[in-house]
């Protein structure tokens, strides 16, 4: 068995998975196709609330054509995107609002916010908005507008938000979590956005780090780890697969651990750069997985020989720890999807992968039991070639008496 070839194939497979995930994540912004075929020169993912801002700046007349996309919402939700020309928070925002009204139509309008007790009532903004419209596609509300920017400025505080609708009344948005972190800056001329009202880390850079973290961990802990367990449990029943199953198992788990450690490291970096943003369950499970995965690596180095008296205890430890890692990995991948603010498409895709691996495991489990039972019957037949138990003995006794 060429172990180098197996390892190379596993690395290639992992690279393909990573590339597919990364390419698909990128499609959320720059290659998004609008139903009205609108094209924009710039697109930036906003750091929270599953939102994206597309725009084209026209310096000759100082206007901006834009599209604001807010995903993970229902038809009974309202969404808003706003510029604050004079401040850094909610008060003073010049807002674009969209929701589905009681007649079933998507209604888009402008609303200036003068206090925290706003009802988001319709009104003119401090700058011109000659065009505004909206549409609801899938689970995404999209606002289209043209803005006449205030003179001699292209950089502003931006705020985006969503909430529920009851009848024709727009309800107050949540006042915790990502709903109070949905503020940043945008420069329409340079094409840059930043998280936080005072600037800071680029929103696109932050989103890119989150995507990298999610891809690394979904592929490693969430896909390669279960695949490695499948190799170990089901291939070794085939005599012709020995010792190939071991090298496949060890190679797959080693690649998964290496990629997973990289994903864990990006998670630590994200946490240190995101003061005040906490996903405690996701974080704690991630730390637990890293510790258990590291123990498994060291356990491999200390693996007793098959006939050693401690091999049984090592096997029990290895299996219990391994299956615990797989269960926690799958749980934490879904925790990660929730932290990415409603990435429903990726959650569905991952569910499809898990169902596929589960179906393969069920099929191989049935084949394994069939082979094991058949071997036991063959073994019994070889041991008692003239029958079994009392019948065989009685037959021989009868022949001797005769």
mmCIF file of C-alpha atoms in Angstrom:
data_model
loop_
_atom_site.group_PDB
_atom_site.id
_atom_site.type_symbol
_atom_site.label_atom_id
_atom_site.label_comp_id
_atom_site.label_asym_id
_atom_site.label_seq_id
_atom_site.Cartn_x
_atom_site.Cartn_y
_atom_site.Cartn_z
ATOM 1 C CA UNK A 1 0.000 0.000 0.000
ATOM 2 C CA UNK A 2 1.436 3.340 -1.094
ATOM 3 C CA UNK A 3 0.772 5.576 1.922
ATOM 4 C CA UNK A 4 2.151 8.640 0.147
ATOM 5 C CA UNK A 5 -0.382 8.169 -2.644
ATOM 6 C CA UNK A 6 -3.244 7.841 -0.146
ATOM 7 C CA UNK A 7 -2.154 10.959 1.709
ATOM 8 C CA UNK A 8 -1.811 12.893 -1.545
ATOM 9 C CA UNK A 9 -5.312 11.869 -2.615
ATOM 10 C CA UNK A 10 -6.764 12.924 0.727
ATOM 11 C CA UNK A 11 -5.028 16.305 0.536
ATOM 12 C CA UNK A 12 -6.310 16.740 -3.033
ATOM 13 C CA UNK A 13 -9.854 15.822 -1.972
ATOM 14 C CA UNK A 14 -9.701 18.283 0.930
ATOM 15 C CA UNK A 15 -8.404 21.024 -1.363
ATOM 16 C CA UNK A 16 -11.270 20.431 -3.790
ATOM 17 C CA UNK A 17 -13.813 20.657 -0.973
ATOM 18 C CA UNK A 18 -12.222 23.832 0.377
ATOM 19 C CA UNK A 19 -12.172 25.396 -3.085
ATOM 20 C CA UNK A 20 -15.827 24.550 -3.734
ATOM 21 C CA UNK A 21 -16.918 25.962 -0.386
ATOM 22 C CA UNK A 22 -14.843 29.110 -0.788
ATOM 23 C CA UNK A 23 -16.034 29.665 -4.360
ATOM 24 C CA UNK A 24 -19.644 29.254 -3.314
ATOM 25 C CA UNK A 25 -19.222 31.645 -0.393
ATOM 26 C CA UNK A 26 -17.825 34.225 -2.783
ATOM 27 C CA UNK A 27 -20.918 33.935 -4.935
ATOM 28 C CA UNK A 28 -22.941 35.513 -2.116
ATOM 29 C CA UNK A 29 -21.657 38.918 -3.169
ATOM 30 C CA UNK A 30 -19.675 39.671 -6.300
ATOM 31 C CA UNK A 31 -21.404 37.208 -8.637
ATOM 32 C CA UNK A 32 -24.948 37.557 -7.336
ATOM 33 C CA UNK A 33 -27.492 37.862 -10.144
ATOM 34 C CA UNK A 34 -30.477 40.124 -9.577
ATOM 35 C CA UNK A 35 -33.849 39.258 -11.109
ATOM 36 C CA UNK A 36 -33.942 42.634 -12.876
ATOM 37 C CA UNK A 37 -30.405 42.022 -14.272
ATOM 38 C CA UNK A 38 -29.022 45.093 -12.500
ATOM 39 C CA UNK A 39 -25.234 45.297 -12.409
ATOM 40 C CA UNK A 40 -23.141 47.135 -9.823
ATOM 41 C CA UNK A 41 -19.450 47.936 -9.818
ATOM 42 C CA UNK A 42 -18.871 47.290 -6.113
ATOM 43 C CA UNK A 43 -20.174 44.806 -3.561
ATOM 44 C CA UNK A 44 -19.271 44.341 0.090
ATOM 45 C CA UNK A 45 -20.683 41.821 2.585
ATOM 46 C CA UNK A 46 -21.755 43.504 5.805
ATOM 47 C CA UNK A 47 -20.388 41.866 8.964
ATOM 48 C CA UNK A 48 -23.689 40.912 10.621
ATOM 49 C CA UNK A 49 -27.352 40.130 9.850
ATOM 50 C CA UNK A 50 -26.550 38.274 6.610
ATOM 51 C CA UNK A 51 -26.550 41.470 4.570
ATOM 52 C CA UNK A 52 -24.797 42.741 1.446
ATOM 53 C CA UNK A 53 -24.450 46.185 -0.119
ATOM 54 C CA UNK A 54 -23.995 46.592 -3.895
ATOM 55 C CA UNK A 55 -23.461 49.991 -5.490
ATOM 56 C CA UNK A 56 -22.189 52.037 -8.403
ATOM 57 C CA UNK A 57 -20.915 55.545 -7.700
ATOM 58 C CA UNK A 58 -21.297 58.235 -10.382
ATOM 59 C CA UNK A 59 -18.783 61.019 -9.622
ATOM 60 C CA UNK A 60 -20.025 63.248 -12.437
ATOM 61 C CA UNK A 61 -23.358 63.916 -10.698
ATOM 62 C CA UNK A 62 -22.422 62.633 -7.197
ATOM 63 C CA UNK A 63 -25.127 59.954 -7.104
ATOM 64 C CA UNK A 64 -25.125 56.302 -6.079
ATOM 65 C CA UNK A 65 -27.205 53.457 -7.502
ATOM 66 C CA UNK A 66 -27.407 50.762 -4.863
ATOM 67 C CA UNK A 67 -28.989 47.485 -3.855
ATOM 68 C CA UNK A 68 -29.206 46.392 -0.240
ATOM 69 C CA UNK A 69 -29.771 42.651 0.294
ATOM 70 C CA UNK A 70 -30.917 41.297 3.646
ATOM 71 C CA UNK A 71 -31.119 37.492 3.844
ATOM 72 C CA UNK A 72 -32.611 35.079 6.349
ATOM 73 C CA UNK A 73 -35.881 36.995 6.760
ATOM 74 C CA UNK A 74 -39.529 36.065 6.227
ATOM 75 C CA UNK A 75 -42.367 37.817 4.432
ATOM 76 C CA UNK A 76 -43.553 39.133 7.794
ATOM 77 C CA UNK A 77 -40.320 41.078 8.332
ATOM 78 C CA UNK A 78 -39.218 44.599 7.616
ATOM 79 C CA UNK A 79 -35.665 45.528 6.664
ATOM 80 C CA UNK A 80 -33.891 48.866 6.638
ATOM 81 C CA UNK A 81 -30.643 50.355 5.437
ATOM 82 C CA UNK A 82 -29.640 53.905 6.286
ATOM 83 C CA UNK A 83 -26.967 56.578 6.056
ATOM 84 C CA UNK A 84 -26.264 58.892 8.961
ATOM 85 C CA UNK A 85 -24.654 62.033 7.503
ATOM 86 C CA UNK A 86 -24.150 63.749 10.859
ATOM 87 C CA UNK A 87 -23.860 61.065 13.521
ATOM 88 C CA UNK A 88 -22.677 57.566 14.328
ATOM 89 C CA UNK A 89 -25.796 55.827 15.541
ATOM 90 C CA UNK A 90 -29.492 55.379 14.981
ATOM 91 C CA UNK A 91 -30.686 58.917 15.622
ATOM 92 C CA UNK A 92 -30.161 61.041 12.513
ATOM 93 C CA UNK A 93 -30.304 58.088 10.134
ATOM 94 C CA UNK A 94 -31.811 58.654 6.701
ATOM 95 C CA UNK A 95 -33.435 55.273 6.090
ATOM 96 C CA UNK A 96 -34.666 53.106 3.252
ATOM 97 C CA UNK A 97 -37.403 50.734 4.475
ATOM 98 C CA UNK A 98 -39.098 47.735 2.836
ATOM 99 C CA UNK A 99 -41.803 45.302 3.969
ATOM 100 C CA UNK A 100 -44.779 43.389 2.575
ATOM 101 C CA UNK A 101 -47.976 45.365 3.227
ATOM 102 C CA UNK A 102 -51.483 44.046 3.934
ATOM 103 C CA UNK A 103 -52.320 43.936 0.213
ATOM 104 C CA UNK A 104 -49.403 41.551 -0.374
ATOM 105 C CA UNK A 105 -47.214 44.101 -2.173
ATOM 106 C CA UNK A 106 -43.617 44.900 -1.262
ATOM 107 C CA UNK A 107 -43.660 48.516 -0.143
ATOM 108 C CA UNK A 108 -40.435 50.544 -0.185
ATOM 109 C CA UNK A 109 -40.186 54.066 1.197
ATOM 110 C CA UNK A 110 -37.901 56.558 2.961
ATOM 111 C CA UNK A 111 -37.990 57.446 6.655
ATOM 112 C CA UNK A 112 -35.874 59.946 8.616
ATOM 113 C CA UNK A 113 -35.175 58.842 12.205
ATOM 114 C CA UNK A 114 -35.228 61.682 14.714
ATOM 115 C CA UNK A 115 -35.452 59.727 17.993
ATOM 116 C CA UNK A 116 -35.112 56.260 19.476
ATOM 117 C CA UNK A 117 -38.910 56.042 19.711
ATOM 118 C CA UNK A 118 -39.372 56.179 15.960
ATOM 119 C CA UNK A 119 -42.273 54.358 14.305
ATOM 120 C CA UNK A 120 -40.405 54.387 10.969
ATOM 121 C CA UNK A 121 -43.073 56.594 9.445
ATOM 122 C CA UNK A 122 -42.724 57.667 5.833
ATOM 123 C CA UNK A 123 -41.031 60.987 5.136
ATOM 124 C CA UNK A 124 -38.505 62.853 3.009
ATOM 125 C CA UNK A 125 -34.785 62.487 3.716
ATOM 126 C CA UNK A 126 -32.158 65.188 4.042
ATOM 127 C CA UNK A 127 -30.863 64.229 0.586
ATOM 128 C CA UNK A 128 -32.671 63.270 -2.584
ATOM 129 C CA UNK A 129 -33.862 59.735 -3.368
ATOM 130 C CA UNK A 130 -35.262 59.930 -6.910
ATOM 131 C CA UNK A 131 -35.803 56.170 -7.157
ATOM 132 C CA UNK A 132 -36.644 53.441 -4.628
ATOM 133 C CA UNK A 133 -38.156 49.974 -5.005
ATOM 134 C CA UNK A 134 -37.907 46.552 -3.360
ATOM 135 C CA UNK A 135 -38.525 42.868 -3.934
ATOM 136 C CA UNK A 136 -38.655 39.688 -1.869
ATOM 137 C CA UNK A 137 -36.863 36.691 -3.395
ATOM 138 C CA UNK A 138 -36.614 33.423 -1.478
ATOM 139 C CA UNK A 139 -35.727 34.477 2.046
ATOM 140 C CA UNK A 140 -34.094 37.723 0.966
ATOM 141 C CA UNK A 141 -35.488 41.271 0.927
ATOM 142 C CA UNK A 142 -33.736 43.567 -1.566
ATOM 143 C CA UNK A 143 -34.005 47.362 -1.675
ATOM 144 C CA UNK A 144 -33.007 49.225 -4.855
ATOM 145 C CA UNK A 145 -32.458 52.995 -4.739
ATOM 146 C CA UNK A 146 -30.663 55.958 -6.228
ATOM 147 C CA UNK A 147 -29.221 58.458 -3.747
ATOM 148 C CA UNK A 148 -28.185 62.052 -4.367
ATOM 149 C CA UNK A 149 -25.313 62.272 -1.900
ATOM 150 C CA UNK A 150 -24.699 65.378 0.223
ATOM 151 C CA UNK A 151 -22.157 67.736 -1.308
ATOM 152 C CA UNK A 152 -18.426 67.022 -1.134
ATOM 153 C CA UNK A 153 -18.802 63.730 0.757
ATOM 154 C CA UNK A 154 -18.622 60.056 -0.135
ATOM 155 C CA UNK A 155 -17.976 58.524 3.303
ATOM 156 C CA UNK A 156 -20.796 58.026 5.813
ATOM 157 C CA UNK A 157 -21.924 55.984 8.785
ATOM 158 C CA UNK A 158 -24.254 53.225 7.615
ATOM 159 C CA UNK A 159 -26.806 51.308 9.705
ATOM 160 C CA UNK A 160 -28.863 48.276 8.703
ATOM 161 C CA UNK A 161 -31.620 46.494 10.588
ATOM 162 C CA UNK A 162 -34.604 44.151 10.514
ATOM 163 C CA UNK A 163 -37.673 43.427 12.623
ATOM 164 C CA UNK A 164 -41.142 41.939 12.558
ATOM 165 C CA UNK A 165 -44.382 43.253 11.074
ATOM 166 C CA UNK A 166 -47.815 42.917 12.693
ATOM 167 C CA UNK A 167 -50.545 43.993 10.299
ATOM 168 C CA UNK A 168 -49.272 47.304 8.999
ATOM 169 C CA UNK A 169 -47.256 48.086 12.122
ATOM 170 C CA UNK A 170 -43.474 47.698 12.062
ATOM 171 C CA UNK A 171 -42.381 46.193 15.370
ATOM 172 C CA UNK A 172 -39.283 47.173 17.341
ATOM 173 C CA UNK A 173 -36.170 45.256 16.299
ATOM 174 C CA UNK A 174 -34.238 43.118 18.773
ATOM 175 C CA UNK A 175 -32.018 45.095 21.117
ATOM 176 C CA UNK A 176 -29.287 42.505 21.620
ATOM 177 C CA UNK A 177 -26.769 40.466 19.638
ATOM 178 C CA UNK A 178 -26.135 41.343 16.007
ATOM 179 C CA UNK A 179 -29.030 43.820 15.922
ATOM 180 C CA UNK A 180 -27.036 46.260 18.024
ATOM 181 C CA UNK A 181 -23.829 45.644 16.076
ATOM 182 C CA UNK A 182 -25.247 46.444 12.646
ATOM 183 C CA UNK A 183 -23.404 49.730 12.190
ATOM 184 C CA UNK A 184 -20.340 50.671 10.182
ATOM 185 C CA UNK A 185 -18.945 53.069 7.618
ATOM 186 C CA UNK A 186 -19.080 53.100 3.840
ATOM 187 C CA UNK A 187 -17.054 55.101 1.328
ATOM 188 C CA UNK A 188 -18.799 55.013 -2.036
ATOM 189 C CA UNK A 189 -15.804 56.409 -3.889
ATOM 190 C CA UNK A 190 -13.109 54.068 -2.557
ATOM 191 C CA UNK A 191 -15.406 51.036 -2.330
ATOM 192 C CA UNK A 192 -14.492 50.325 1.308
ATOM 193 C CA UNK A 193 -16.732 49.428 4.236
ATOM 194 C CA UNK A 194 -15.716 49.062 7.877
ATOM 195 C CA UNK A 195 -17.346 47.514 10.915
ATOM 196 C CA UNK A 196 -18.305 49.843 13.756
ATOM 197 C CA UNK A 197 -19.274 53.458 13.557
ATOM 198 C CA UNK A 198 -15.700 54.567 14.081
ATOM 199 C CA UNK A 199 -14.237 52.381 11.368
ATOM 200 C CA UNK A 200 -11.748 49.651 12.238
ATOM 201 C CA UNK A 201 -11.502 46.250 10.622
ATOM 202 C CA UNK A 202 -12.832 46.114 7.078
ATOM 203 C CA UNK A 203 -16.266 44.495 6.991
ATOM 204 C CA UNK A 204 -15.334 42.547 3.884
ATOM 205 C CA UNK A 205 -12.133 41.344 5.587
ATOM 206 C CA UNK A 206 -14.074 40.275 8.675
ATOM 207 C CA UNK A 207 -16.623 38.401 6.577
ATOM 208 C CA UNK A 208 -13.815 36.772 4.623
ATOM 209 C CA UNK A 209 -12.224 35.542 7.857
ATOM 210 C CA UNK A 210 -15.541 34.167 9.063
ATOM 211 C CA UNK A 211 -16.022 32.353 5.760
ATOM 212 C CA UNK A 212 -12.522 30.868 5.905
ATOM 213 C CA UNK A 213 -13.112 29.759 9.495
ATOM 214 C CA UNK A 214 -16.426 28.157 8.541
ATOM 215 C CA UNK A 215 -15.070 26.393 5.455
ATOM 216 C CA UNK A 216 -12.019 24.962 7.238
ATOM 217 C CA UNK A 217 -14.055 23.582 10.124
ATOM 218 C CA UNK A 218 -16.997 22.291 8.083
ATOM 219 C CA UNK A 219 -14.676 20.356 5.766
ATOM 220 C CA UNK A 220 -12.338 19.043 8.489
ATOM 221 C CA UNK A 221 -14.384 18.317 11.598
ATOM 222 C CA UNK A 222 -17.723 18.056 9.803
ATOM 223 C CA UNK A 223 -16.852 15.947 6.722
ATOM 224 C CA UNK A 224 -13.371 14.390 6.853
ATOM 225 C CA UNK A 225 -13.695 13.171 10.460
ATOM 226 C CA UNK A 226 -16.877 11.138 9.760
ATOM 227 C CA UNK A 227 -15.306 9.835 6.527
ATOM 228 C CA UNK A 228 -12.266 8.600 8.457
ATOM 229 C CA UNK A 229 -14.511 6.722 10.885
ATOM 230 C CA UNK A 230 -16.376 5.109 7.977
ATOM 231 C CA UNK A 231 -13.073 3.875 6.521
ATOM 232 C CA UNK A 232 -12.065 2.313 9.839
ATOM 233 C CA UNK A 233 -15.362 0.651 10.689
ATOM 234 C CA UNK A 234 -16.444 -0.746 7.349
ATOM 235 C CA UNK A 235 -13.386 -1.350 5.165
ATOM 236 C CA UNK A 236 -11.496 -3.597 7.566
ATOM 237 C CA UNK A 237 -14.180 -6.293 7.265
ATOM 238 C CA UNK A 238 -12.890 -6.896 3.728
ATOM 239 C CA UNK A 239 -9.725 -8.987 3.949
ATOM 240 C CA UNK A 240 -8.414 -7.506 0.714
ATOM 241 C CA UNK A 241 -8.598 -4.016 2.257
ATOM 242 C CA UNK A 242 -6.075 -4.822 4.979
ATOM 243 C CA UNK A 243 -3.979 -2.785 5.778
ATOM 244 C CA UNK A 244 -5.274 -0.165 3.298
ATOM 245 C CA UNK A 245 -8.219 0.684 5.583
ATOM 246 C CA UNK A 246 -5.811 1.679 8.369
ATOM 247 C CA UNK A 247 -3.796 4.017 6.165
ATOM 248 C CA UNK A 248 -6.994 5.562 4.774
ATOM 249 C CA UNK A 249 -8.354 6.025 8.289
ATOM 250 C CA UNK A 250 -5.138 7.457 9.717
ATOM 251 C CA UNK A 251 -4.508 9.653 6.673
ATOM 252 C CA UNK A 252 -8.039 11.044 6.596
ATOM 253 C CA UNK A 253 -8.059 11.807 10.335
ATOM 254 C CA UNK A 254 -4.605 13.387 10.171
ATOM 255 C CA UNK A 255 -5.608 15.705 7.325
ATOM 256 C CA UNK A 256 -8.872 16.497 9.148
ATOM 257 C CA UNK A 257 -6.999 17.346 12.342
ATOM 258 C CA UNK A 258 -4.456 19.544 10.544
ATOM 259 C CA UNK A 259 -7.143 21.499 8.661
ATOM 260 C CA UNK A 260 -9.265 21.616 11.815
ATOM 261 C CA UNK A 261 -6.428 23.144 13.831
ATOM 262 C CA UNK A 262 -6.101 25.846 11.162
ATOM 263 C CA UNK A 263 -9.848 26.482 11.434
ATOM 264 C CA UNK A 264 -9.605 26.562 15.230
ATOM 265 C CA UNK A 265 -6.800 29.108 14.992
ATOM 266 C CA UNK A 266 -8.832 31.382 12.716
ATOM 267 C CA UNK A 267 -11.666 31.129 15.244
ATOM 268 C CA UNK A 268 -9.406 32.306 18.050
ATOM 269 C CA UNK A 269 -8.269 35.230 15.891
ATOM 270 C CA UNK A 270 -11.867 36.137 15.069
ATOM 271 C CA UNK A 271 -12.735 36.075 18.761
ATOM 272 C CA UNK A 272 -9.840 38.363 19.704
ATOM 273 C CA UNK A 273 -10.766 40.820 16.929
ATOM 274 C CA UNK A 274 -14.475 40.845 17.808
ATOM 275 C CA UNK A 275 -14.651 42.353 21.255
ATOM 276 C CA UNK A 276 -18.145 42.013 22.704
ATOM 277 C CA UNK A 277 -19.248 39.406 20.156
ATOM 278 C CA UNK A 278 -19.599 36.030 21.864
ATOM 279 C CA UNK A 279 -20.823 32.644 20.702
ATOM 280 C CA UNK A 280 -20.142 30.746 23.908
ATOM 281 C CA UNK A 281 -21.591 27.366 22.907
ATOM 282 C CA UNK A 282 -19.746 27.355 19.588
ATOM 283 C CA UNK A 283 -16.523 28.459 21.285
ATOM 284 C CA UNK A 284 -16.684 25.909 24.107
ATOM 285 C CA UNK A 285 -17.447 22.994 21.792
ATOM 286 C CA UNK A 286 -14.588 24.105 19.539
ATOM 287 C CA UNK A 287 -12.099 24.091 22.426
ATOM 288 C CA UNK A 288 -13.369 20.661 23.521
ATOM 289 C CA UNK A 289 -12.949 19.307 19.988
ATOM 290 C CA UNK A 290 -9.394 20.603 19.772
ATOM 291 C CA UNK A 291 -8.480 18.933 23.077
ATOM 292 C CA UNK A 292 -10.102 15.592 22.176
ATOM 293 C CA UNK A 293 -8.618 15.650 18.680
ATOM 294 C CA UNK A 294 -5.146 16.284 20.117
ATOM 295 C CA UNK A 295 -5.583 13.378 22.544
ATOM 296 C CA UNK A 296 -6.512 11.129 19.620
ATOM 297 C CA UNK A 297 -3.324 12.085 17.786
ATOM 298 C CA UNK A 298 -1.175 11.249 20.820
ATOM 299 C CA UNK A 299 -3.156 8.050 21.387
ATOM 300 C CA UNK A 300 -2.239 6.946 17.859
ATOM 301 C CA UNK A 301 1.435 7.304 18.742
ATOM 302 C CA UNK A 302 0.913 5.188 21.888
ATOM 303 C CA UNK A 303 -1.200 2.468 20.248
ATOM 304 C CA UNK A 304 -0.363 -0.979 21.754
ATOM 305 C CA UNK A 305 0.226 -4.013 19.537
ATOM 306 C CA UNK A 306 -2.877 -6.135 18.750
ATOM 307 C CA UNK A 307 -1.894 -8.876 21.244
ATOM 308 C CA UNK A 308 -0.957 -6.515 24.070
ATOM 309 C CA UNK A 309 -2.975 -6.866 27.287
ATOM 310 C CA UNK A 310 -3.882 -3.153 27.249
ATOM 311 C CA UNK A 311 -5.075 -3.131 23.619
ATOM 312 C CA UNK A 312 -8.713 -3.756 24.624
ATOM 313 C CA UNK A 313 -8.743 -0.689 26.898
ATOM 314 C CA UNK A 314 -7.030 1.403 24.223
ATOM 315 C CA UNK A 315 -9.685 0.342 21.696
ATOM 316 C CA UNK A 316 -12.494 1.344 24.056
ATOM 317 C CA UNK A 317 -10.891 4.728 24.690
ATOM 318 C CA UNK A 318 -10.178 5.313 20.988
ATOM 319 C CA UNK A 319 -13.722 4.439 19.863
ATOM 320 C CA UNK A 320 -15.506 6.423 22.596
ATOM 321 C CA UNK A 321 -13.349 9.513 22.034
ATOM 322 C CA UNK A 322 -13.612 9.214 18.248
ATOM 323 C CA UNK A 323 -17.396 8.985 18.141
ATOM 324 C CA UNK A 324 -17.662 11.797 20.694
ATOM 325 C CA UNK A 325 -15.553 14.003 18.407
ATOM 326 C CA UNK A 326 -17.758 13.201 15.403
ATOM 327 C CA UNK A 327 -21.008 13.977 17.261
ATOM 328 C CA UNK A 328 -19.647 17.227 18.710
ATOM 329 C CA UNK A 329 -18.207 18.193 15.313
ATOM 330 C CA UNK A 330 -21.556 17.916 13.561
ATOM 331 C CA UNK A 331 -23.290 19.845 16.342
ATOM 332 C CA UNK A 332 -20.686 22.602 16.210
ATOM 333 C CA UNK A 333 -20.905 22.951 12.440
ATOM 334 C CA UNK A 334 -24.587 23.794 12.855
ATOM 335 C CA UNK A 335 -23.714 26.177 15.697
ATOM 336 C CA UNK A 336 -21.342 27.844 13.248
ATOM 337 C CA UNK A 337 -24.050 28.205 10.611
ATOM 338 C CA UNK A 338 -26.231 29.936 13.206
ATOM 339 C CA UNK A 339 -23.356 32.284 14.020
ATOM 340 C CA UNK A 340 -23.122 33.159 10.315
ATOM 341 C CA UNK A 341 -26.601 34.679 10.520
ATOM 342 C CA UNK A 342 -28.936 32.387 8.665
ATOM 343 C CA UNK A 343 -26.741 30.787 5.988
ATOM 344 C CA UNK A 344 -29.640 28.523 5.080
ATOM 345 C CA UNK A 345 -28.219 27.372 1.755
ATOM 346 C CA UNK A 346 -25.024 26.171 3.425
ATOM 347 C CA UNK A 347 -26.944 24.515 6.202
ATOM 348 C CA UNK A 348 -29.043 22.635 3.642
ATOM 349 C CA UNK A 349 -25.921 21.650 1.692
ATOM 350 C CA UNK A 350 -24.246 20.325 4.825
ATOM 351 C CA UNK A 351 -27.389 18.429 5.817
ATOM 352 C CA UNK A 352 -27.268 16.831 2.354
ATOM 353 C CA UNK A 353 -23.624 15.797 2.906
ATOM 354 C CA UNK A 354 -24.431 14.279 6.314
ATOM 355 C CA UNK A 355 -27.437 12.412 4.910
ATOM 356 C CA UNK A 356 -25.243 11.070 2.097
ATOM 357 C CA UNK A 357 -22.548 9.882 4.516
ATOM 358 C CA UNK A 358 -25.223 8.418 6.802
ATOM 359 C CA UNK A 359 -26.789 6.495 3.932
ATOM 360 C CA UNK A 360 -23.385 5.078 2.974
ATOM 361 C CA UNK A 361 -22.796 4.085 6.616
ATOM 362 C CA UNK A 362 -26.178 2.304 6.839
ATOM 363 C CA UNK A 363 -25.515 0.415 3.596
ATOM 364 C CA UNK A 364 -22.021 -0.604 4.680
ATOM 365 C CA UNK A 365 -23.327 -1.598 8.116
ATOM 366 C CA UNK A 366 -25.750 -4.049 6.488
ATOM 367 C CA UNK A 367 -23.011 -5.429 4.231
ATOM 368 C CA UNK A 368 -20.672 -5.779 7.222
ATOM 369 C CA UNK A 369 -23.201 -7.787 9.245
ATOM 370 C CA UNK A 370 -23.947 -9.974 6.220
ATOM 371 C CA UNK A 371 -20.251 -10.766 5.773
ATOM 372 C CA UNK A 372 -19.682 -11.410 9.486
ATOM 373 C CA UNK A 373 -22.687 -13.755 9.778
ATOM 374 C CA UNK A 374 -21.689 -15.633 6.649
ATOM 375 C CA UNK A 375 -18.145 -16.086 7.959
ATOM 376 C CA UNK A 376 -19.464 -17.429 11.251
ATOM 377 C CA UNK A 377 -21.620 -19.974 9.433
ATOM 378 C CA UNK A 378 -18.655 -20.981 7.288
ATOM 379 C CA UNK A 379 -16.503 -21.338 10.405
ATOM 380 C CA UNK A 380 -19.097 -23.597 12.075
ATOM 381 C CA UNK A 381 -19.387 -25.731 8.944
ATOM 382 C CA UNK A 382 -15.600 -26.159 8.814
ATOM 383 C CA UNK A 383 -15.515 -27.131 12.492
ATOM 384 C CA UNK A 384 -18.342 -29.686 12.201
ATOM 385 C CA UNK A 385 -18.163 -31.008 8.621
ATOM 386 C CA UNK A 386 -20.635 -33.910 9.321
ATOM 387 C CA UNK A 387 -23.221 -31.867 11.200
ATOM 388 C CA UNK A 388 -23.333 -30.028 14.490
ATOM 389 C CA UNK A 389 -23.992 -30.649 18.106
ATOM 390 C CA UNK A 390 -25.745 -33.887 19.270
ATOM 391 C CA UNK A 391 -27.012 -34.844 15.839
ATOM 392 C CA UNK A 392 -23.518 -35.246 14.460
ATOM 393 C CA UNK A 393 -22.365 -37.265 17.483
ATOM 394 C CA UNK A 394 -25.439 -39.492 17.499
ATOM 395 C CA UNK A 395 -25.033 -40.239 13.820
ATOM 396 C CA UNK A 396 -21.462 -41.410 14.342
ATOM 397 C CA UNK A 397 -22.499 -43.509 17.377
ATOM 398 C CA UNK A 398 -25.231 -45.198 15.408
ATOM 399 C CA UNK A 399 -22.783 -46.099 12.664
ATOM 400 C CA UNK A 400 -20.392 -47.631 15.206
ATOM 401 C CA UNK A 401 -23.172 -49.707 16.867
ATOM 402 C CA UNK A 402 -24.311 -51.013 13.552
#
